mmCIF file of C-alpha atoms in Angstrom:
data_model
loop_
_atom_site.group_PDB
_atom_site.id
_atom_site.type_symbol
_atom_site.label_atom_id
_atom_site.label_comp_id
_atom_site.label_asym_id
_atom_site.label_seq_id
_atom_site.Cartn_x
_atom_site.Cartn_y
_atom_site.Cartn_z
ATOM 1 C CA MET A 342 -39.655 -123.087 -55.620
ATOM 2 C CA ILE A 343 -41.161 -120.582 -58.071
ATOM 3 C CA LEU A 344 -40.619 -121.376 -61.730
ATOM 4 C CA SER A 345 -41.289 -118.629 -64.245
ATOM 5 C CA PHE A 346 -42.910 -119.261 -67.603
ATOM 6 C CA LYS A 347 -40.495 -118.269 -70.370
ATOM 7 C CA PRO A 348 -40.607 -118.930 -74.126
ATOM 8 C CA VAL A 349 -37.974 -121.665 -73.845
ATOM 9 C CA ALA A 350 -38.038 -125.455 -73.670
ATOM 10 C CA LYS A 351 -40.410 -126.581 -70.946
ATOM 11 C CA ILE A 352 -40.821 -129.607 -68.690
ATOM 12 C CA ALA A 353 -44.231 -131.225 -68.214
ATOM 13 C CA ILE A 354 -44.678 -132.097 -64.562
ATOM 14 C CA SER A 355 -47.903 -133.619 -63.257
ATOM 15 C CA ALA A 356 -49.398 -131.770 -60.329
ATOM 16 C CA VAL A 357 -52.378 -132.149 -58.031
ATOM 17 C CA ALA A 358 -54.563 -129.066 -57.727
ATOM 18 C CA THR A 359 -54.355 -127.767 -54.188
ATOM 19 C CA SER A 360 -56.097 -124.997 -52.297
ATOM 20 C CA LEU A 361 -54.270 -121.686 -52.514
ATOM 21 C CA ALA A 362 -52.311 -120.418 -49.521
ATOM 22 C CA ILE A 363 -50.333 -117.212 -49.071
ATOM 23 C CA THR A 364 -47.430 -118.698 -51.025
ATOM 24 C CA PHE A 365 -48.407 -120.258 -54.354
ATOM 25 C CA PRO A 366 -46.455 -123.282 -55.637
ATOM 26 C CA THR A 367 -46.038 -123.151 -59.392
ATOM 27 C CA ILE A 368 -45.280 -125.539 -62.231
ATOM 28 C CA ALA A 369 -43.687 -125.372 -65.649
ATOM 29 C CA SER A 370 -45.759 -126.754 -68.496
ATOM 30 C CA ALA A 371 -45.010 -128.259 -71.889
ATOM 31 C CA ILE A 372 -47.435 -125.725 -73.349
ATOM 32 C CA SER A 373 -47.497 -122.234 -71.869
ATOM 33 C CA LEU A 374 -48.882 -118.771 -72.401
ATOM 34 C CA ALA A 375 -45.400 -117.717 -73.476
ATOM 35 C CA ASP A 376 -45.442 -119.854 -76.626
ATOM 36 C CA TYR A 377 -47.301 -117.391 -78.889
ATOM 37 C CA ASN A 378 -47.787 -113.637 -78.988
ATOM 38 C CA LEU A 379 -51.189 -114.113 -80.650
ATOM 39 C CA VAL A 380 -53.589 -117.069 -80.605
ATOM 40 C CA VAL A 381 -56.961 -116.912 -82.370
ATOM 41 C CA PHE A 382 -59.247 -119.939 -82.110
ATOM 42 C CA GLU A 383 -61.218 -119.120 -85.272
ATOM 43 C CA ASP A 384 -60.667 -116.449 -87.979
ATOM 44 C CA LEU A 385 -58.292 -113.499 -87.853
ATOM 45 C CA THR A 386 -59.100 -110.496 -90.052
ATOM 46 C CA SER A 387 -56.130 -108.145 -89.929
ATOM 47 C CA ASN A 388 -54.618 -105.043 -91.492
ATOM 48 C CA SER A 389 -51.994 -104.647 -88.791
ATOM 49 C CA GLU A 390 -48.971 -106.431 -87.315
ATOM 50 C CA VAL A 391 -47.859 -108.815 -84.592
ATOM 51 C CA GLU A 392 -44.416 -108.275 -83.066
ATOM 52 C CA GLY A 393 -44.058 -111.953 -82.110
ATOM 53 C CA ASN A 394 -45.464 -115.182 -83.526
ATOM 54 C CA ALA A 395 -49.100 -116.095 -84.198
ATOM 55 C CA PHE A 396 -51.184 -119.289 -84.330
ATOM 56 C CA ILE A 397 -54.547 -119.006 -86.098
ATOM 57 C CA GLY A 398 -57.053 -121.841 -85.717
ATOM 58 C CA GLY A 399 -59.265 -120.721 -88.608
ATOM 59 C CA ASN A 400 -58.501 -118.585 -91.662
ATOM 60 C CA LEU A 401 -56.230 -115.555 -92.039
ATOM 61 C CA LEU A 402 -58.171 -112.827 -93.841
ATOM 62 C CA GLY A 403 -57.979 -109.104 -94.543
ATOM 63 C CA SER A 404 -55.541 -106.745 -96.166
ATOM 64 C CA SER A 405 -51.781 -106.718 -95.685
ATOM 65 C CA SER A 406 -50.489 -107.835 -92.281
ATOM 66 C CA ASN A 407 -47.076 -108.516 -90.729
ATOM 67 C CA TYR A 408 -45.784 -111.132 -88.277
ATOM 68 C CA CYS A 409 -42.617 -111.663 -86.243
ATOM 69 C CA ILE A 410 -41.591 -108.021 -86.519
ATOM 70 C CA LYS A 411 -39.343 -108.458 -83.470
ATOM 71 C CA CYS A 412 -38.324 -112.104 -83.766
ATOM 72 C CA PHE A 413 -34.735 -113.373 -83.799
ATOM 73 C CA SER A 414 -32.320 -110.694 -85.007
ATOM 74 C CA GLY A 415 -35.181 -108.205 -85.293
ATOM 75 C CA GLY A 416 -35.688 -108.097 -81.536
ATOM 76 C CA SER A 417 -35.584 -110.087 -78.324
ATOM 77 C CA PHE A 418 -38.168 -112.825 -79.010
ATOM 78 C CA ASP A 419 -37.399 -116.245 -80.506
ATOM 79 C CA PRO A 420 -40.352 -118.493 -81.448
ATOM 80 C CA PHE A 421 -39.725 -121.809 -79.683
ATOM 81 C CA ASP A 422 -39.978 -123.797 -82.943
ATOM 82 C CA GLY A 423 -38.785 -121.151 -85.413
ATOM 83 C CA VAL A 424 -42.248 -120.633 -86.946
ATOM 84 C CA GLY A 425 -43.544 -117.072 -87.012
ATOM 85 C CA LEU A 426 -47.019 -117.749 -88.420
ATOM 86 C CA LYS A 427 -49.202 -120.856 -88.288
ATOM 87 C CA VAL A 428 -52.625 -120.927 -89.941
ATOM 88 C CA VAL A 429 -54.791 -124.043 -89.686
ATOM 89 C CA GLY A 430 -57.152 -122.892 -92.441
ATOM 90 C CA ASP A 431 -56.710 -120.778 -95.572
ATOM 91 C CA ILE A 432 -54.694 -117.605 -96.113
ATOM 92 C CA GLU A 433 -56.665 -115.053 -98.127
ATOM 93 C CA GLY A 434 -56.563 -111.375 -99.059
ATOM 94 C CA ASN A 435 -53.716 -108.980 -99.701
ATOM 95 C CA PRO A 436 -50.025 -109.919 -99.294
ATOM 96 C CA LYS A 437 -48.704 -110.859 -95.844
ATOM 97 C CA GLN A 438 -45.174 -110.812 -94.438
ATOM 98 C CA VAL A 439 -43.386 -113.115 -92.006
ATOM 99 C CA ASN A 440 -40.173 -111.428 -90.953
ATOM 100 C CA ASN A 441 -36.640 -112.022 -89.649
ATOM 101 C CA GLY A 442 -36.187 -115.536 -91.004
ATOM 102 C CA ALA A 443 -39.210 -117.017 -89.230
ATOM 103 C CA ASP A 444 -41.155 -119.712 -91.089
ATOM 104 C CA LEU A 445 -44.755 -119.991 -92.302
ATOM 105 C CA GLU A 446 -46.873 -123.125 -91.849
ATOM 106 C CA TYR A 447 -50.438 -123.464 -93.127
ATOM 107 C CA GLY A 448 -52.956 -126.281 -93.262
ATOM 108 C CA GLY A 449 -55.423 -125.134 -95.920
ATOM 109 C CA ASN A 450 -54.987 -123.181 -99.140
ATOM 110 C CA LEU A 451 -52.424 -120.462 -99.736
ATOM 111 C CA ASN A 452 -54.502 -117.975 -101.736
ATOM 112 C CA SER A 453 -52.427 -114.913 -100.923
ATOM 113 C CA ILE A 454 -48.843 -113.834 -101.437
ATOM 114 C CA VAL A 455 -46.816 -114.383 -98.265
ATOM 115 C CA ASN A 456 -43.279 -113.033 -98.195
ATOM 116 C CA THR A 457 -40.959 -114.812 -95.769
ATOM 117 C CA ASN A 458 -38.294 -112.179 -95.323
ATOM 118 C CA GLY A 459 -34.844 -113.141 -94.110
ATOM 119 C CA GLY A 460 -34.763 -116.684 -95.431
ATOM 120 C CA GLY A 461 -37.808 -118.192 -93.743
ATOM 121 C CA SER A 462 -39.547 -121.167 -95.359
ATOM 122 C CA LYS A 463 -43.170 -121.814 -96.379
ATOM 123 C CA SER A 464 -44.724 -125.255 -95.956
ATOM 124 C CA GLN A 465 -48.095 -126.970 -95.742
ATOM 125 C CA ASN A 466 -48.580 -128.940 -92.519
ATOM 126 C CA SER A 467 -51.523 -131.341 -92.307
ATOM 127 C CA ASP A 468 -50.967 -131.840 -88.564
ATOM 128 C CA LEU A 469 -51.554 -128.209 -87.583
ATOM 129 C CA ALA A 470 -55.180 -128.828 -86.568
ATOM 130 C CA ASN A 471 -54.141 -131.434 -84.009
ATOM 131 C CA GLU A 472 -51.395 -129.198 -82.665
ATOM 132 C CA PHE A 473 -53.785 -126.286 -82.404
ATOM 133 C CA ASN A 474 -56.477 -128.273 -80.593
ATOM 134 C CA GLU A 475 -53.987 -129.141 -77.849
ATOM 135 C CA LEU A 476 -53.083 -125.492 -77.438
ATOM 136 C CA LYS A 477 -56.739 -124.416 -77.484
ATOM 137 C CA ASN A 478 -57.699 -126.953 -74.822
ATOM 138 C CA PHE A 479 -54.821 -125.864 -72.594
ATOM 139 C CA LEU A 480 -55.675 -122.169 -72.886
ATOM 140 C CA THR A 481 -59.407 -122.742 -72.351
ATOM 141 C CA ASP A 482 -58.742 -124.855 -69.260
ATOM 142 C CA THR A 483 -56.281 -122.277 -67.949
ATOM 143 C CA SER A 484 -58.864 -119.495 -68.213
ATOM 144 C CA GLU A 485 -61.513 -121.584 -66.475
ATOM 145 C CA ASN A 486 -59.198 -122.613 -63.650
ATOM 146 C CA LEU A 487 -57.889 -119.102 -63.083
ATOM 147 C CA SER A 488 -61.458 -117.809 -62.840
ATOM 148 C CA GLY A 489 -62.024 -119.992 -59.781
ATOM 149 C CA LEU A 490 -59.163 -118.505 -57.749
ATOM 150 C CA THR A 491 -60.017 -116.639 -54.565
ATOM 151 C CA ALA A 492 -58.957 -112.998 -54.586
ATOM 152 C CA ASN A 493 -56.170 -112.008 -52.204
ATOM 153 C CA SER A 494 -55.886 -108.370 -53.329
ATOM 154 C CA ASP A 495 -58.215 -105.374 -53.501
ATOM 155 C CA VAL A 496 -59.782 -103.371 -56.322
ATOM 156 C CA VAL A 497 -60.996 -99.820 -55.665
ATOM 157 C CA THR A 498 -63.489 -98.470 -58.224
ATOM 158 C CA PRO A 499 -64.860 -94.908 -58.593
ATOM 159 C CA GLY A 500 -67.842 -93.930 -56.476
ATOM 160 C CA GLN A 501 -70.307 -91.239 -57.485
ATOM 161 C CA GLN A 502 -67.634 -89.083 -59.117
ATOM 162 C CA PRO A 503 -65.327 -90.051 -62.011
ATOM 163 C CA GLY A 504 -61.930 -91.283 -60.881
ATOM 164 C CA ALA A 505 -59.345 -94.038 -61.063
ATOM 165 C CA VAL A 506 -59.675 -97.792 -60.729
ATOM 166 C CA ARG A 507 -56.853 -98.949 -58.452
ATOM 167 C CA PHE A 508 -55.604 -102.518 -58.197
ATOM 168 C CA ASN A 509 -53.743 -102.808 -54.883
ATOM 169 C CA SER A 510 -51.781 -106.015 -54.392
ATOM 170 C CA SER A 511 -51.531 -107.666 -50.990
ATOM 171 C CA GLY A 512 -47.822 -108.269 -51.645
ATOM 172 C CA ASP A 513 -48.144 -112.048 -52.102
ATOM 173 C CA GLU A 514 -45.980 -113.579 -54.826
ATOM 174 C CA ILE A 515 -49.072 -113.927 -57.037
ATOM 175 C CA ALA A 516 -51.698 -111.200 -56.633
ATOM 176 C CA ILE A 517 -55.236 -112.354 -57.495
ATOM 177 C CA PHE A 518 -57.904 -109.765 -58.326
ATOM 178 C CA ASN A 519 -61.575 -110.397 -59.136
ATOM 179 C CA VAL A 520 -63.608 -107.573 -60.677
ATOM 180 C CA ASP A 521 -66.752 -107.083 -62.762
ATOM 181 C CA ALA A 522 -66.344 -105.553 -66.221
ATOM 182 C CA ALA A 523 -69.217 -103.133 -65.558
ATOM 183 C CA ASP A 524 -67.282 -101.615 -62.644
ATOM 184 C CA LEU A 525 -63.881 -101.730 -64.300
ATOM 185 C CA PHE A 526 -64.817 -100.171 -67.635
ATOM 186 C CA SER A 527 -67.649 -97.862 -66.549
ATOM 187 C CA ASN A 528 -68.026 -94.329 -67.885
ATOM 188 C CA LYS A 529 -66.673 -93.083 -64.536
ATOM 189 C CA THR A 530 -63.295 -94.752 -65.025
ATOM 190 C CA GLN A 531 -60.714 -92.110 -65.931
ATOM 191 C CA GLN A 532 -57.665 -94.338 -65.562
ATOM 192 C CA ILE A 533 -56.621 -97.803 -64.397
ATOM 193 C CA GLU A 534 -53.673 -98.182 -62.025
ATOM 194 C CA LEU A 535 -51.796 -101.198 -60.653
ATOM 195 C CA ASN A 536 -49.742 -101.221 -57.455
ATOM 196 C CA LEU A 537 -47.915 -104.552 -57.192
ATOM 197 C CA ASN A 538 -46.458 -103.804 -53.736
ATOM 198 C CA GLY A 539 -43.776 -106.456 -54.185
ATOM 199 C CA SER A 540 -45.883 -109.095 -55.940
ATOM 200 C CA GLY A 541 -44.225 -110.760 -58.910
ATOM 201 C CA THR A 542 -47.382 -111.513 -60.902
ATOM 202 C CA ALA A 543 -50.894 -110.062 -61.151
ATOM 203 C CA ILE A 544 -53.817 -112.207 -62.317
ATOM 204 C CA ILE A 545 -56.934 -110.111 -62.933
ATOM 205 C CA ASN A 546 -60.154 -112.100 -63.369
ATOM 206 C CA VAL A 547 -62.823 -110.009 -65.101
ATOM 207 C CA SER A 548 -66.442 -111.206 -65.146
ATOM 208 C CA GLY A 549 -69.073 -110.047 -67.641
ATOM 209 C CA THR A 550 -69.931 -110.890 -71.236
ATOM 210 C CA SER A 551 -69.394 -107.503 -72.905
ATOM 211 C CA VAL A 552 -66.466 -105.091 -72.544
ATOM 212 C CA ASN A 553 -65.996 -101.666 -74.126
ATOM 213 C CA TRP A 554 -62.694 -99.919 -73.333
ATOM 214 C CA ASN A 555 -63.057 -96.569 -75.077
ATOM 215 C CA GLN A 556 -62.195 -93.970 -72.457
ATOM 216 C CA GLY A 557 -59.538 -93.495 -69.844
ATOM 217 C CA ASN A 558 -56.006 -94.872 -69.862
ATOM 218 C CA MET A 559 -53.924 -97.530 -68.187
ATOM 219 C CA VAL A 560 -51.152 -95.777 -66.278
ATOM 220 C CA GLY A 561 -48.397 -96.191 -63.693
ATOM 221 C CA GLY A 562 -47.402 -99.786 -63.003
ATOM 222 C CA LEU A 563 -49.365 -101.065 -65.982
ATOM 223 C CA VAL A 564 -47.142 -99.244 -68.455
ATOM 224 C CA GLY A 565 -43.712 -100.650 -69.315
ATOM 225 C CA ASP A 566 -42.498 -104.143 -70.174
ATOM 226 C CA SER A 567 -41.015 -104.871 -66.744
ATOM 227 C CA VAL A 568 -44.510 -104.947 -65.219
ATOM 228 C CA GLN A 569 -46.947 -105.674 -68.036
ATOM 229 C CA GLN A 570 -45.123 -108.921 -68.903
ATOM 230 C CA ASN A 571 -46.241 -110.161 -65.470
ATOM 231 C CA VAL A 572 -49.892 -109.094 -65.772
ATOM 232 C CA LEU A 573 -52.571 -111.476 -67.045
ATOM 233 C CA TRP A 574 -56.145 -110.309 -67.668
ATOM 234 C CA ASN A 575 -58.551 -113.259 -67.695
ATOM 235 C CA PHE A 576 -61.844 -112.306 -69.372
ATOM 236 C CA TYR A 577 -63.312 -115.724 -68.709
ATOM 237 C CA GLU A 578 -66.950 -114.830 -69.551
ATOM 238 C CA ALA A 579 -66.462 -112.219 -72.262
ATOM 239 C CA GLU A 580 -68.112 -112.738 -75.638
ATOM 240 C CA THR A 581 -67.326 -109.307 -77.116
ATOM 241 C CA LEU A 582 -64.319 -107.081 -76.435
ATOM 242 C CA ASN A 583 -64.024 -103.647 -78.045
ATOM 243 C CA PHE A 584 -60.825 -101.725 -77.313
ATOM 244 C CA GLY A 585 -60.550 -98.131 -78.458
ATOM 245 C CA ASN A 586 -57.636 -97.379 -76.139
ATOM 246 C CA ALA A 587 -54.279 -99.037 -75.562
ATOM 247 C CA PHE A 588 -54.470 -102.216 -73.478
ATOM 248 C CA HIS A 589 -51.523 -103.231 -71.273
ATOM 249 C CA GLY A 590 -50.848 -106.784 -70.124
ATOM 250 C CA SER A 591 -51.618 -110.196 -71.583
ATOM 251 C CA LEU A 592 -55.206 -110.927 -72.556
ATOM 252 C CA LEU A 593 -56.865 -114.339 -72.125
ATOM 253 C CA ALA A 594 -60.443 -114.412 -73.466
ATOM 254 C CA PRO A 595 -61.199 -117.793 -75.079
ATOM 255 C CA LEU A 596 -64.916 -117.069 -75.674
ATOM 256 C CA ALA A 597 -64.564 -113.555 -77.067
ATOM 257 C CA HIS A 598 -64.543 -111.752 -80.390
ATOM 258 C CA LEU A 599 -62.027 -108.911 -80.089
ATOM 259 C CA THR A 600 -61.955 -105.681 -82.082
ATOM 260 C CA ASN A 601 -59.102 -103.270 -81.347
ATOM 261 C CA ASN A 602 -58.261 -99.870 -82.773
ATOM 262 C CA THR A 603 -54.957 -99.424 -80.979
ATOM 263 C CA GLU A 604 -52.182 -101.582 -79.558
ATOM 264 C CA VAL A 605 -52.345 -104.457 -77.104
ATOM 265 C CA GLU A 606 -49.126 -104.756 -75.083
ATOM 266 C CA GLY A 607 -48.844 -108.492 -74.395
ATOM 267 C CA ASN A 608 -50.252 -111.869 -75.372
ATOM 268 C CA VAL A 609 -53.656 -112.018 -77.025
ATOM 269 C CA VAL A 610 -55.759 -115.203 -76.812
ATOM 270 C CA VAL A 611 -59.283 -114.856 -78.225
ATOM 271 C CA LYS A 612 -61.953 -116.802 -80.095
ATOM 272 C CA SER A 613 -61.939 -114.484 -83.135
ATOM 273 C CA PHE A 614 -60.262 -111.186 -83.915
ATOM 274 C CA ASN A 615 -60.848 -108.128 -86.087
ATOM 275 C CA GLN A 616 -57.385 -106.624 -85.751
ATOM 276 C CA ARG A 617 -57.067 -102.915 -86.476
ATOM 277 C CA GLY A 618 -54.240 -102.188 -84.041
ATOM 278 C CA GLU A 619 -50.887 -103.814 -83.372
ATOM 279 C CA VAL A 620 -50.235 -106.724 -81.011
ATOM 280 C CA HIS A 621 -46.978 -106.070 -79.187
ATOM 281 C CA LEU A 622 -44.538 -108.026 -77.100
ATOM 282 C CA PRO A 623 -43.770 -108.956 -74.339
ATOM 283 C CA VAL A 624 -45.353 -112.364 -73.959
ATOM 284 C CA PHE A 625 -46.516 -113.352 -70.485
ATOM 285 C CA ASN A 626 -43.520 -114.015 -68.254
ATOM 286 C CA GLY A 627 -45.202 -114.341 -64.875
ATOM 287 C CA THR A 628 -45.908 -117.347 -62.682
ATOM 288 C CA LEU A 629 -49.143 -119.313 -62.528
ATOM 289 C CA PRO A 630 -50.617 -121.152 -59.540
ATOM 290 C CA GLU A 631 -50.332 -124.897 -59.330
ATOM 291 C CA ALA A 632 -54.120 -125.254 -59.444
ATOM 292 C CA LEU A 633 -54.080 -125.278 -63.259
ATOM 293 C CA SER A 634 -54.575 -127.884 -65.933
ATOM 294 C CA GLU A 635 -51.319 -129.342 -67.200
ATOM 295 C CA GLY A 636 -50.352 -128.416 -70.743
ATOM 296 C CA ARG A 637 -49.420 -131.497 -72.749
ATOM 297 C CA ARG A 638 -48.159 -131.943 -76.268
ATOM 298 C CA ARG A 639 -49.119 -135.102 -78.140
ATOM 299 C CA VAL A 640 -46.678 -138.007 -77.995
ATOM 300 C CA PRO A 641 -44.823 -137.951 -81.334
ATOM 301 C CA GLU A 642 -44.707 -140.870 -83.723
ATOM 302 C CA PRO A 643 -42.057 -143.512 -82.874
ATOM 303 C CA SER A 644 -39.914 -142.435 -85.812
ATOM 304 C CA THR A 645 -39.492 -138.982 -84.287
ATOM 305 C CA LEU A 646 -38.903 -139.990 -80.678
ATOM 306 C CA LEU A 647 -35.146 -140.307 -81.158
ATOM 307 C CA GLY A 648 -34.982 -136.602 -81.919
ATOM 308 C CA LEU A 649 -36.364 -135.643 -78.516
ATOM 309 C CA THR A 650 -34.807 -135.712 -75.076
ATOM 310 C CA SER A 651 -36.923 -137.079 -72.222
ATOM 311 C CA VAL A 652 -36.820 -135.284 -68.897
ATOM 312 C CA PHE A 653 -38.063 -137.287 -65.902
ATOM 313 C CA GLY A 654 -40.049 -139.320 -68.440
ATOM 314 C CA LEU A 655 -42.570 -136.490 -68.750
ATOM 315 C CA GLY A 656 -41.262 -133.491 -70.660
ATOM 316 C CA PHE A 657 -39.415 -132.769 -73.841
ATOM 317 C CA LEU A 658 -36.836 -130.248 -74.902
ATOM 318 C CA PHE A 659 -37.838 -128.560 -78.115
ATOM 319 C CA LYS A 660 -35.296 -127.594 -80.724
ATOM 320 C CA ARG A 661 -35.036 -123.883 -81.389
ATOM 321 C CA LYS A 662 -34.293 -122.347 -84.718
ATOM 322 C CA HIS A 663 -31.078 -120.356 -84.806
#
């Protein structure tokens, strides 16, 4: 049975990594890519906005920035725990906004004005670092494991003349592509196209340490929420990402510093981020192969166990904010 990853309560189910066949079994995880619209392992410097929620492992810096623009009544996305912005370190710089009744949690010093519009709360949480480390480990392991998948679909890159890069799915439930960044983002690439051919999810593994996306456009099947919510780009080796053009699909790059000058349409997971363009919804809503690390949340203190419901002795249902 195929289980999709949605930003709702999740069940942790242990699984043994198996070799991939034509049909990929999938699992739901207590921690998933759908939990946050933006995750930054270290510092975020921003003068822009995030439509969903964000979890920052370092400090939040820069001029004015906005979070949860489309959360709750403002759109179609509900943070699973009601928190629109989490910052492990300090919050510095010009005023920030957390919108639509979503909450703010921070672990360090609040040295900036943060407006929680719509009745959201502000609180200091000393446990954020532990929570973040679990998320970071899960996302790092996910990127590494995805990078080892064998491709089952083809990538056509331009030859001697400028042209399009075409991702052509084999039609399996999960289409796996492997491509080198030098071929994908070369100066001969005029546009990037995706043909899913009936596949429900596309996982695109991109090798290479440096990526510059400053010419050409993503077109066709890569544009529009119905497809880009099921596309995951895994830049598993990247150390620097520079995007001058719009990027479509969720971005997983746990080793990379990202600088963008225009929007990213999907999840963003990076080491550090100089944000000059917006991060948009949707979050990743595709399926992932079973050959992944299991996402686990820490076992809560005994005093809080009564507030949680056990499922098969492994997973927990998390209370949503309404």
